[in-house]
mmCIF file of C-alpha atoms in Angstrom:
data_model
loop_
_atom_site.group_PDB
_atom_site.id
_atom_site.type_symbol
_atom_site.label_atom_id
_atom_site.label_comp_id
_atom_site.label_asym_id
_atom_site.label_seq_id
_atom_site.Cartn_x
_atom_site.Cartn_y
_atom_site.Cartn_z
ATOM 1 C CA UNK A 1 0.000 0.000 0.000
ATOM 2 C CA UNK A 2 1.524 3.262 -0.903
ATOM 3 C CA UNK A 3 1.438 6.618 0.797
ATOM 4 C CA UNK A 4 -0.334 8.130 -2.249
ATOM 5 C CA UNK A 5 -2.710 5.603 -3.322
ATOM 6 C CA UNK A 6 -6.598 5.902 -2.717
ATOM 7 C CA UNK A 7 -6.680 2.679 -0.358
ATOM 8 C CA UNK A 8 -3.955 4.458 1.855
ATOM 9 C CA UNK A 9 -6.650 7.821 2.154
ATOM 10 C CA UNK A 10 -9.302 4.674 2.392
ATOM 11 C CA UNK A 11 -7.252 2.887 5.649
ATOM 12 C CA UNK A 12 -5.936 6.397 6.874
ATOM 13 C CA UNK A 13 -9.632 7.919 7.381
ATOM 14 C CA UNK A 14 -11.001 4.272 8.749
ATOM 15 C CA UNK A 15 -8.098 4.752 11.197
ATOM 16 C CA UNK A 16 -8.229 8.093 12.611
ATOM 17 C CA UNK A 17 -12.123 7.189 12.731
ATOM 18 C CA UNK A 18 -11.644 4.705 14.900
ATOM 19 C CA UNK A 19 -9.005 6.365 16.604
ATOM 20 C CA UNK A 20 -10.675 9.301 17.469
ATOM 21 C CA UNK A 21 -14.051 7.462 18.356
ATOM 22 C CA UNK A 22 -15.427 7.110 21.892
ATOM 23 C CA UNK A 23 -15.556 3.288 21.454
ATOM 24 C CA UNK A 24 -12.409 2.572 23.067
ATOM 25 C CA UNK A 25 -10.249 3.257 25.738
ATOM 26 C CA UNK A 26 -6.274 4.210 25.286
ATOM 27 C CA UNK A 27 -4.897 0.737 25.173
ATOM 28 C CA UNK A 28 -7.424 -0.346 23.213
ATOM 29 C CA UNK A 29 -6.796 2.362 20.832
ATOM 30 C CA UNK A 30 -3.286 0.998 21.021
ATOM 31 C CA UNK A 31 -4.469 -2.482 20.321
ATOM 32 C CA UNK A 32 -6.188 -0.579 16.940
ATOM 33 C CA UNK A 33 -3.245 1.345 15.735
ATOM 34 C CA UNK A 34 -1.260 -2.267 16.336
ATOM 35 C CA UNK A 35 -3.718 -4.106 14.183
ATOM 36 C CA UNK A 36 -3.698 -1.263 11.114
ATOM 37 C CA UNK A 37 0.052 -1.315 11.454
ATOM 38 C CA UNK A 38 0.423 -5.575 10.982
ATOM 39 C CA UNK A 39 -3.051 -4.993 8.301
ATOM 40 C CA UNK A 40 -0.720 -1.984 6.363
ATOM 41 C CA UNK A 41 2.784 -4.030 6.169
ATOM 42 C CA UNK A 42 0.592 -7.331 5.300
ATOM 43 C CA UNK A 43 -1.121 -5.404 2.308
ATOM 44 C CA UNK A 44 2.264 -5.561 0.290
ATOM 45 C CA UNK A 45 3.481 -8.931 1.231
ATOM 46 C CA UNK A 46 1.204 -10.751 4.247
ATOM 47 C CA UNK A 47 4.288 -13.835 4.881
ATOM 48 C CA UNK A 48 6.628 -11.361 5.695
ATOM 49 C CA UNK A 49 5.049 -10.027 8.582
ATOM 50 C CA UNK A 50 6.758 -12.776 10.584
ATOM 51 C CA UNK A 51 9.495 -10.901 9.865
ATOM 52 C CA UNK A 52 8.177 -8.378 12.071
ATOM 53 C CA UNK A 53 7.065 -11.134 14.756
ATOM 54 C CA UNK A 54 10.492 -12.330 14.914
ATOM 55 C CA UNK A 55 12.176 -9.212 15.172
ATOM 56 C CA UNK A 56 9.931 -7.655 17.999
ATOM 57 C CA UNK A 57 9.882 -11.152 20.161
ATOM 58 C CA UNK A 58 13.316 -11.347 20.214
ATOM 59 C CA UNK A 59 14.231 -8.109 21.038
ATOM 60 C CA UNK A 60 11.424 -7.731 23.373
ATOM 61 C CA UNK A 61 13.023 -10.454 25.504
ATOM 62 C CA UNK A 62 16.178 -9.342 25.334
ATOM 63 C CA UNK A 63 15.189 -6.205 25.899
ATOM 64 C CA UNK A 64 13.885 -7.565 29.655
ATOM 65 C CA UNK A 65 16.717 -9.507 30.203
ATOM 66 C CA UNK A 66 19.197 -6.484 29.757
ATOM 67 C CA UNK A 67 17.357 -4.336 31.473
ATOM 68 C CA UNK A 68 17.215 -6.986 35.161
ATOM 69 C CA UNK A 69 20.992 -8.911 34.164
ATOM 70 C CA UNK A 70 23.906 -7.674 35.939
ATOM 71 C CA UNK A 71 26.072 -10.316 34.782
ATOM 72 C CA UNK A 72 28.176 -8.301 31.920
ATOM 73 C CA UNK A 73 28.643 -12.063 29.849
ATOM 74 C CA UNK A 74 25.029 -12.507 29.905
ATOM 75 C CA UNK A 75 24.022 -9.230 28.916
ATOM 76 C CA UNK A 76 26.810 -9.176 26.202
ATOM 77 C CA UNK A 77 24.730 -12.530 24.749
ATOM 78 C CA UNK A 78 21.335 -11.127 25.043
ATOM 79 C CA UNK A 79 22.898 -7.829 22.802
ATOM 80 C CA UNK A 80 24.450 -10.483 20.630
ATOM 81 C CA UNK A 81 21.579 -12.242 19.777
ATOM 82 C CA UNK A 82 19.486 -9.118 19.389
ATOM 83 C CA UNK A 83 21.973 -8.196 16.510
ATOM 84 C CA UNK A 84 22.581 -11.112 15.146
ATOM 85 C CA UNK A 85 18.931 -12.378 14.372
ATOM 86 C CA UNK A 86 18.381 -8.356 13.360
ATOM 87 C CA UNK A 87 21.079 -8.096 11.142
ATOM 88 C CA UNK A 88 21.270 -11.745 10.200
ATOM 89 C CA UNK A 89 17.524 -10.839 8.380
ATOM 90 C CA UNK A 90 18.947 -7.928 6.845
ATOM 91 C CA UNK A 91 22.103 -9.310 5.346
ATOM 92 C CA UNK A 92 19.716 -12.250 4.310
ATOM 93 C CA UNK A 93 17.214 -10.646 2.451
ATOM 94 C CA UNK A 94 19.056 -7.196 1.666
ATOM 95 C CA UNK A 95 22.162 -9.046 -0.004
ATOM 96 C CA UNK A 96 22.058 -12.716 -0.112
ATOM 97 C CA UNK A 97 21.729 -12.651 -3.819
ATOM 98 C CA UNK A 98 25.388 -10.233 -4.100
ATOM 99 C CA UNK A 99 27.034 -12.821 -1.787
ATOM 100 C CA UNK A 100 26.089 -15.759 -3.716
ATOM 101 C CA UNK A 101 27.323 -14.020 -6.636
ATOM 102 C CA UNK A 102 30.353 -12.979 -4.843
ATOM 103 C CA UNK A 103 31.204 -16.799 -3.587
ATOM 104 C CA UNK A 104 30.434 -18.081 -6.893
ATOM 105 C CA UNK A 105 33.118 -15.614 -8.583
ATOM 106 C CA UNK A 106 35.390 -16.683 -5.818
ATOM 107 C CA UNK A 107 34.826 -20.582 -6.476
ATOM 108 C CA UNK A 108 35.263 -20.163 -9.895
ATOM 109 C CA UNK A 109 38.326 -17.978 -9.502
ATOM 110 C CA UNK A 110 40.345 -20.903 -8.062
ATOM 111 C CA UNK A 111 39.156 -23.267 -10.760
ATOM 112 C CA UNK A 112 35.883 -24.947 -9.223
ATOM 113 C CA UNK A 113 33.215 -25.643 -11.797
ATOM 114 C CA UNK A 114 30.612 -24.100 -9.702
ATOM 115 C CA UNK A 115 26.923 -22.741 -10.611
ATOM 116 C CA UNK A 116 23.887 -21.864 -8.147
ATOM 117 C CA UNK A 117 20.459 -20.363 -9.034
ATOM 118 C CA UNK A 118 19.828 -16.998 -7.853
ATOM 119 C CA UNK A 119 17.803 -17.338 -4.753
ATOM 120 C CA UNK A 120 15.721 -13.988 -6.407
ATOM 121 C CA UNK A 121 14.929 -12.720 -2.499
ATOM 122 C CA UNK A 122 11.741 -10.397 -1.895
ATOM 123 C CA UNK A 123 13.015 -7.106 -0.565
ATOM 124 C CA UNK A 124 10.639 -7.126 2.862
ATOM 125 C CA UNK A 125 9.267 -3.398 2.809
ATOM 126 C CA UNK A 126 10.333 -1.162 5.492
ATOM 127 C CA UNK A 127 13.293 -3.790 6.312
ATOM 128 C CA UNK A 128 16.467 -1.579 7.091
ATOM 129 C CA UNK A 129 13.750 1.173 9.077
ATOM 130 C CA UNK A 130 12.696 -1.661 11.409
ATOM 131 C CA UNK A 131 15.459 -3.657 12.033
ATOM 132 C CA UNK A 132 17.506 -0.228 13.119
ATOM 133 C CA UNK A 133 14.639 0.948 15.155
ATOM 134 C CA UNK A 134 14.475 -2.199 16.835
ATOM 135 C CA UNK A 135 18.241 -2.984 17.450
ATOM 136 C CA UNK A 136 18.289 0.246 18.761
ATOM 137 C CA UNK A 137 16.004 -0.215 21.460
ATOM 138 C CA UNK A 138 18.680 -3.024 22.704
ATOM 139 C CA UNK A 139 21.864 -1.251 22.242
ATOM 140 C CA UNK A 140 20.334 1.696 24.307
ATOM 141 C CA UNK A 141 18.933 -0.874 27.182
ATOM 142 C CA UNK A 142 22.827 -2.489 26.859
ATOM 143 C CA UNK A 143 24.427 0.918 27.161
ATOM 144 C CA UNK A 144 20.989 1.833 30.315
ATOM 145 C CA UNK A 145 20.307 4.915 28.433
ATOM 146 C CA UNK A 146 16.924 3.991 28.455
ATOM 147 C CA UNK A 147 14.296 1.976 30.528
ATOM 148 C CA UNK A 148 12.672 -0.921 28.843
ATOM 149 C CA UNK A 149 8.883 -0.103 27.561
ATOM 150 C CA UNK A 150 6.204 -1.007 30.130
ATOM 151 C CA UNK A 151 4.254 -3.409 28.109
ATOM 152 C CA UNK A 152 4.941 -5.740 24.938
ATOM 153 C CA UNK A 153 1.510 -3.696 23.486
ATOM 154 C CA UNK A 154 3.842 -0.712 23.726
ATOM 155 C CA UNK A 155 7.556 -1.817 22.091
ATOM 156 C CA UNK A 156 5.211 -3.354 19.511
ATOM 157 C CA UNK A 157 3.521 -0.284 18.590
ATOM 158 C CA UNK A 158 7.486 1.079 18.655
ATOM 159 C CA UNK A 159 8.435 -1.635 16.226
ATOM 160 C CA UNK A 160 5.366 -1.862 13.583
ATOM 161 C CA UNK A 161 3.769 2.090 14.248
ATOM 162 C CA UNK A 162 2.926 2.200 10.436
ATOM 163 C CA UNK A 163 3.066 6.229 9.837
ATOM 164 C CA UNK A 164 7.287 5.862 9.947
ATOM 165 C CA UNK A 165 7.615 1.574 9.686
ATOM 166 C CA UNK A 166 8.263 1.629 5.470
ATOM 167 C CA UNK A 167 9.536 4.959 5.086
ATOM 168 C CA UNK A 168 11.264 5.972 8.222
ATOM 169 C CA UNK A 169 12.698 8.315 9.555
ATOM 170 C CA UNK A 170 14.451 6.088 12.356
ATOM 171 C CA UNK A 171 13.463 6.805 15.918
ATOM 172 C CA UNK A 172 15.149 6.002 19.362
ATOM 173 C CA UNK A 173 13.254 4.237 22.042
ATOM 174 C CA UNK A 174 12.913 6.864 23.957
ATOM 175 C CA UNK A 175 11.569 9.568 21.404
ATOM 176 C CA UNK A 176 8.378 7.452 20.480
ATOM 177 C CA UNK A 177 7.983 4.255 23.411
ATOM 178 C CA UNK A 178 7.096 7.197 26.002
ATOM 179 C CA UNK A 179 4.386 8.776 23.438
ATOM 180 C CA UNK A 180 2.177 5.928 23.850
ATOM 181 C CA UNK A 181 2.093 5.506 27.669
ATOM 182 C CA UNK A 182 -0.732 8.375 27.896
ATOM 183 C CA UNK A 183 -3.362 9.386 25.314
ATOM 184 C CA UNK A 184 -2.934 11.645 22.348
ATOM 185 C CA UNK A 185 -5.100 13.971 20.871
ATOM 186 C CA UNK A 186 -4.219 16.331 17.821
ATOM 187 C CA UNK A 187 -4.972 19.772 17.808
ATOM 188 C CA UNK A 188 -6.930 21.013 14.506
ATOM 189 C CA UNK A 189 -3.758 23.343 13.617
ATOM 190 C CA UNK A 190 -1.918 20.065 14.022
ATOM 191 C CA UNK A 191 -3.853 17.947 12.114
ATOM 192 C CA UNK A 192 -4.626 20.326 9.542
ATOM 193 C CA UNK A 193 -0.347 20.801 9.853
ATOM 194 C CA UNK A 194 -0.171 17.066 9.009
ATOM 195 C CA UNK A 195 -2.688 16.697 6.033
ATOM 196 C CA UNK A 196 -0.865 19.978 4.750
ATOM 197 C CA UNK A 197 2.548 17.648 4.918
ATOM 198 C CA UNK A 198 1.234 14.127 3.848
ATOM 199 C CA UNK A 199 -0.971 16.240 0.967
#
């Protein structure tokens, strides 16, 4: 679904209708914004939300587990597997077909009669903005610049929040986790401000 296609203006107006209804309370409303988030990812390419699953279960565990471990090994393995299942997906899907390539060059180089089928990877949308955002999240927990999010409902929301999940721009934990602890409201000079920048 692109930002500037009729069935984005569609999902954005059924959103913000439900958002700003009286039907539900704030973490239901966070529950909402969770749902349009996995339903707006999953309109381009619905297997690869696991992807996002992954991703946000893993580093939501590690996430607790660096933020209670004071044993420096153990939190240096929960960091480590944070980046190595984040960037493990990215080097996967963002450039397994150039290292094939590459190895097959290589093997050939030294006289190896080698040939392999490109594996012709789908680019996952979004992949590089979430997998940054997310790893992020970790690093600052390792480092205790930040505290971990309060609930799962909320580091979700940080991970999949679909206004900046495809097209960025990357955010810290702490610039958007705290936003959703307490409910938000636009002003009409802000919202008018926003359709004026999405427009």
């Amino acid at each position: 679904m692109l930002f500037n296609s009729l069935s984005f203006v569609v999902f954005l107006v059924i959103v913000l209708t439900l958002y700003y209804s009286n039907l539900f309370n704030w973490t239901n409303k966070k529950r909402m914004l969770l749902l349009a988030s996995y339903l707006f990812y999953a309109m381009w390419n619905p297997p690869l939300i696991l992807l996002l699953w992954i991703s946000t279960v893993v580093d939501w565990t590690a996430g607790k587990k660096l933020a209670i471990e004071t044993n420096n090994a153990k939190r240096k393995m929960w960091l480590l597997l944070s980046m190595s299942v984040n960037l493990g997906f990215l080097a996967f899907f963002k450039y397994g077909d150039f290292l094939l390539e590459n190895f097959i060059t290589v093997v050939n180089s030294i006289g190896l009669d080698f040939t392999a089928k490109p594996m012709d990877i789908i680019l996952p949308m979004g992949i590089s903005f979430y997998t940054f955002q997310t790893m992020s999240y970790t690093i600052d927990l390792y480092h205790k610049k930040i505290e971990p999010a309060r609930t799962f409902l909320d580091f979700a929301l940080y991970v999949t929040f679909f206004p900046q999940l495809v097209a960025g721009p990357i955010v810290r934990a702490k610039e958007l986790i705290t936003q959703f602890y307490e409910p938000k409201k636009a002003s009409i000079n802000q919202f008018l401000w926003g359709l004026f920048l999405l427009t």
